[in-house]
Amino acid sequence: WGPARDRRPGPRSGRGPCVADPSAEHAEVEAVNAAFYAAFESADLDTMQDLWLDHPETLCVHPGALPVRGTGAINRSWALIMANTPYIQFFLTDVEVSVIEDVASVTCTENVLTGDETTGPDAFGGAKAVATNVFVRTSGGWRLWIHHASPVLSSGHHDDA
């Protein structure tokens, strides 16, 4: 499965398809999202690769970096990051899951603890990013299609509502 280029949705009723248990579907997506962060924390490249959709249109934007497109390039980017990240731990907050048919999104705040030679053996660095993870349902389950994380540069609140 991949993104359709010329597929247009047909007529639909206002509420979309009937799903037997939308909360179970949301829980499945949230579990795959959690597995993504667990793979990063444990530097498990095999699991990370299994979570991604194998498609040339996959997209990954690491915080502060240019977009990486295509499964092979994304796998190489994760291998480099994992090889150069001695310690990382995520505390996810503001997690919101949306599912529409075979596409799901998860938005969250990544509260990150890191440790490396610059922080010293008894200290951690901290950072915050907002992330959007887009998954597609495949015959093998939900796979990550797009990951985009942007650093949060200020602690101020921004309300659009």
mmCIF file of C-alpha atoms in Angstrom:
data_model
loop_
_atom_site.group_PDB
_atom_site.id
_atom_site.type_symbol
_atom_site.label_atom_id
_atom_site.label_comp_id
_atom_site.label_asym_id
_atom_site.label_seq_id
_atom_site.Cartn_x
_atom_site.Cartn_y
_atom_site.Cartn_z
ATOM 1 C CA TRP A 1 0.000 0.000 0.000
ATOM 2 C CA GLY A 2 1.149 3.500 -0.639
ATOM 3 C CA PRO A 3 -0.293 6.918 -1.054
ATOM 4 C CA ALA A 4 -2.723 7.072 -3.937
ATOM 5 C CA ARG A 5 -1.979 9.836 -6.385
ATOM 6 C CA ASP A 6 -5.156 10.154 -8.400
ATOM 7 C CA ARG A 7 -7.632 8.377 -6.161
ATOM 8 C CA ARG A 8 -10.484 10.628 -5.215
ATOM 9 C CA PRO A 9 -12.943 9.725 -2.492
ATOM 10 C CA GLY A 10 -16.413 8.847 -3.623
ATOM 11 C CA PRO A 11 -19.604 10.143 -2.065
ATOM 12 C CA ARG A 12 -19.736 9.514 1.647
ATOM 13 C CA SER A 13 -22.168 9.934 4.430
ATOM 14 C CA GLY A 14 -21.266 12.461 7.094
ATOM 15 C CA ARG A 15 -19.715 10.170 9.715
ATOM 16 C CA GLY A 16 -17.525 7.794 7.684
ATOM 17 C CA PRO A 17 -17.425 3.986 7.801
ATOM 18 C CA CYS A 18 -18.897 2.039 10.664
ATOM 19 C CA VAL A 19 -16.184 0.634 12.902
ATOM 20 C CA ALA A 20 -17.151 -2.103 15.347
ATOM 21 C CA ASP A 21 -14.935 -0.788 18.140
ATOM 22 C CA PRO A 22 -13.140 2.484 17.413
ATOM 23 C CA SER A 23 -11.475 2.465 20.836
ATOM 24 C CA ALA A 24 -9.764 -0.865 20.005
ATOM 25 C CA GLU A 25 -8.541 0.583 16.716
ATOM 26 C CA HIS A 26 -7.148 3.648 18.524
ATOM 27 C CA ALA A 27 -5.462 1.358 21.079
ATOM 28 C CA GLU A 28 -3.787 -0.621 18.249
ATOM 29 C CA VAL A 29 -2.411 2.575 16.728
ATOM 30 C CA GLU A 30 -1.267 3.886 20.104
ATOM 31 C CA ALA A 31 0.521 0.568 20.765
ATOM 32 C CA VAL A 32 2.405 0.754 17.438
ATOM 33 C CA ASN A 33 3.303 4.370 18.222
ATOM 34 C CA ALA A 34 4.650 3.282 21.625
ATOM 35 C CA ALA A 35 6.641 0.496 19.922
ATOM 36 C CA PHE A 36 8.250 3.130 17.676
ATOM 37 C CA TYR A 37 9.536 5.088 20.684
ATOM 38 C CA ALA A 38 10.560 1.883 22.512
ATOM 39 C CA ALA A 39 12.620 0.806 19.479
ATOM 40 C CA PHE A 40 14.368 4.181 19.474
ATOM 41 C CA GLU A 41 15.043 4.073 23.228
ATOM 42 C CA SER A 42 16.521 0.573 23.056
ATOM 43 C CA ALA A 43 18.399 1.241 19.771
ATOM 44 C CA ASP A 44 16.578 -1.732 18.222
ATOM 45 C CA LEU A 45 17.161 -1.061 14.531
ATOM 46 C CA ASP A 46 15.482 -4.311 13.418
ATOM 47 C CA THR A 47 12.231 -3.409 15.177
ATOM 48 C CA MET A 48 12.464 0.174 13.928
ATOM 49 C CA GLN A 49 12.787 -1.082 10.355
ATOM 50 C CA ASP A 50 9.847 -3.471 10.810
ATOM 51 C CA LEU A 51 7.616 -0.611 11.991
ATOM 52 C CA TRP A 52 8.101 1.457 8.835
ATOM 53 C CA LEU A 53 6.108 1.055 5.650
ATOM 54 C CA ASP A 54 8.394 -0.266 2.916
ATOM 55 C CA HIS A 55 7.679 2.332 0.247
ATOM 56 C CA PRO A 56 9.578 5.057 -1.632
ATOM 57 C CA GLU A 57 7.078 7.667 -0.370
ATOM 58 C CA THR A 58 7.794 7.148 3.329
ATOM 59 C CA LEU A 59 8.939 10.365 4.991
ATOM 60 C CA CYS A 60 10.891 11.143 8.154
ATOM 61 C CA VAL A 61 11.764 14.587 9.487
ATOM 62 C CA HIS A 62 14.054 14.413 12.501
ATOM 63 C CA PRO A 63 14.036 17.546 14.718
ATOM 64 C CA GLY A 64 15.991 20.334 13.061
ATOM 65 C CA ALA A 65 16.869 18.226 10.016
ATOM 66 C CA LEU A 66 15.868 18.098 6.375
ATOM 67 C CA PRO A 67 13.268 15.536 5.250
ATOM 68 C CA VAL A 68 14.462 11.996 4.552
ATOM 69 C CA ARG A 69 12.384 10.177 1.930
ATOM 70 C CA GLY A 70 12.206 6.471 1.144
ATOM 71 C CA THR A 71 12.509 3.444 3.399
ATOM 72 C CA GLY A 72 16.197 2.747 2.692
ATOM 73 C CA ALA A 73 17.287 6.309 3.441
ATOM 74 C CA ILE A 74 15.107 6.407 6.556
ATOM 75 C CA ASN A 75 16.614 3.134 7.826
ATOM 76 C CA ARG A 76 20.122 4.546 7.299
ATOM 77 C CA SER A 77 19.173 7.740 9.179
ATOM 78 C CA TRP A 78 17.952 5.704 12.166
ATOM 79 C CA ALA A 79 21.111 3.572 12.120
ATOM 80 C CA LEU A 80 23.249 6.738 12.316
ATOM 81 C CA ILE A 81 21.138 8.274 15.065
ATOM 82 C CA MET A 82 21.121 5.098 17.135
ATOM 83 C CA ALA A 83 24.887 4.639 16.726
ATOM 84 C CA ASN A 84 25.457 8.167 18.030
ATOM 85 C CA THR A 85 22.899 8.283 20.845
ATOM 86 C CA PRO A 86 24.233 6.584 23.992
ATOM 87 C CA TYR A 87 21.059 7.233 26.000
ATOM 88 C CA ILE A 88 17.603 8.549 25.156
ATOM 89 C CA GLN A 89 14.268 8.255 26.938
ATOM 90 C CA PHE A 90 10.888 9.628 25.891
ATOM 91 C CA PHE A 91 8.003 10.738 28.074
ATOM 92 C CA LEU A 92 5.070 11.275 25.740
ATOM 93 C CA THR A 93 2.358 13.754 26.678
ATOM 94 C CA ASP A 94 -0.611 15.296 24.876
ATOM 95 C CA VAL A 95 -1.084 12.082 22.875
ATOM 96 C CA GLU A 96 -3.984 12.321 20.412
ATOM 97 C CA VAL A 97 -4.964 9.473 18.061
ATOM 98 C CA SER A 98 -7.147 9.827 14.969
ATOM 99 C CA VAL A 99 -8.184 7.030 12.609
ATOM 100 C CA ILE A 100 -9.926 7.455 9.268
ATOM 101 C CA GLU A 101 -10.349 4.205 7.400
ATOM 102 C CA ASP A 102 -6.826 2.847 6.738
ATOM 103 C CA VAL A 103 -4.864 5.922 7.833
ATOM 104 C CA ALA A 104 -4.153 6.971 11.406
ATOM 105 C CA SER A 105 -2.291 9.871 12.955
ATOM 106 C CA VAL A 106 -0.776 10.327 16.366
ATOM 107 C CA THR A 107 0.246 13.753 17.597
ATOM 108 C CA CYS A 108 2.189 14.089 20.806
ATOM 109 C CA THR A 109 4.749 16.048 22.740
ATOM 110 C CA GLU A 110 8.068 14.238 23.052
ATOM 111 C CA ASN A 111 9.672 15.127 26.397
ATOM 112 C CA VAL A 112 13.187 13.797 25.910
ATOM 113 C CA LEU A 113 16.019 12.929 28.283
ATOM 114 C CA THR A 114 19.416 12.298 26.725
ATOM 115 C CA GLY A 115 22.849 11.465 27.978
ATOM 116 C CA ASP A 116 26.193 11.553 26.218
ATOM 117 C CA GLU A 117 29.778 12.692 26.652
ATOM 118 C CA THR A 118 28.709 16.364 26.742
ATOM 119 C CA THR A 119 26.344 15.913 29.709
ATOM 120 C CA GLY A 120 28.765 13.871 31.817
ATOM 121 C CA PRO A 121 28.183 10.603 33.670
ATOM 122 C CA ASP A 122 25.854 12.056 36.314
ATOM 123 C CA ALA A 123 23.733 14.429 34.245
ATOM 124 C CA PHE A 124 21.104 14.360 31.544
ATOM 125 C CA GLY A 125 20.130 16.789 28.852
ATOM 126 C CA GLY A 126 16.518 17.591 28.161
ATOM 127 C CA ALA A 127 14.543 18.652 25.138
ATOM 128 C CA LYS A 128 11.001 18.867 23.911
ATOM 129 C CA ALA A 129 9.579 18.269 20.445
ATOM 130 C CA VAL A 130 6.126 17.985 18.974
ATOM 131 C CA ALA A 131 5.605 15.024 16.686
ATOM 132 C CA THR A 132 3.141 13.814 14.125
ATOM 133 C CA ASN A 133 3.254 10.133 13.237
ATOM 134 C CA VAL A 134 1.097 8.887 10.362
ATOM 135 C CA PHE A 135 0.375 5.185 10.023
ATOM 136 C CA VAL A 136 -1.286 3.127 7.301
ATOM 137 C CA ARG A 137 -3.075 -0.155 7.799
ATOM 138 C CA THR A 138 -1.470 -2.990 5.819
ATOM 139 C CA SER A 139 -2.095 -6.718 5.699
ATOM 140 C CA GLY A 140 0.696 -6.960 8.300
ATOM 141 C CA GLY A 141 -0.828 -4.369 10.630
ATOM 142 C CA TRP A 142 -0.237 -0.652 11.096
ATOM 143 C CA ARG A 143 3.010 0.682 9.585
ATOM 144 C CA LEU A 144 4.632 4.079 10.001
ATOM 145 C CA TRP A 145 4.379 6.159 6.834
ATOM 146 C CA ILE A 146 5.405 9.608 8.109
ATOM 147 C CA HIS A 147 7.261 10.781 11.219
ATOM 148 C CA HIS A 148 7.781 14.512 11.677
ATOM 149 C CA ALA A 149 9.251 15.913 14.882
ATOM 150 C CA SER A 150 9.900 19.610 15.417
ATOM 151 C CA PRO A 151 11.781 21.035 18.387
ATOM 152 C CA VAL A 152 9.861 23.247 20.777
ATOM 153 C CA LEU A 153 11.965 26.369 21.159
ATOM 154 C CA SER A 154 9.914 28.232 23.753
ATOM 155 C CA SER A 155 8.023 27.291 26.873
ATOM 156 C CA GLY A 156 5.193 29.727 26.177
ATOM 157 C CA HIS A 157 1.711 28.458 25.438
ATOM 158 C CA HIS A 158 0.180 29.039 22.050
ATOM 159 C CA ASP A 159 -3.604 28.886 21.951
ATOM 160 C CA ASP A 160 -5.384 29.154 18.633
ATOM 161 C CA ALA A 161 -8.783 28.369 20.112
#
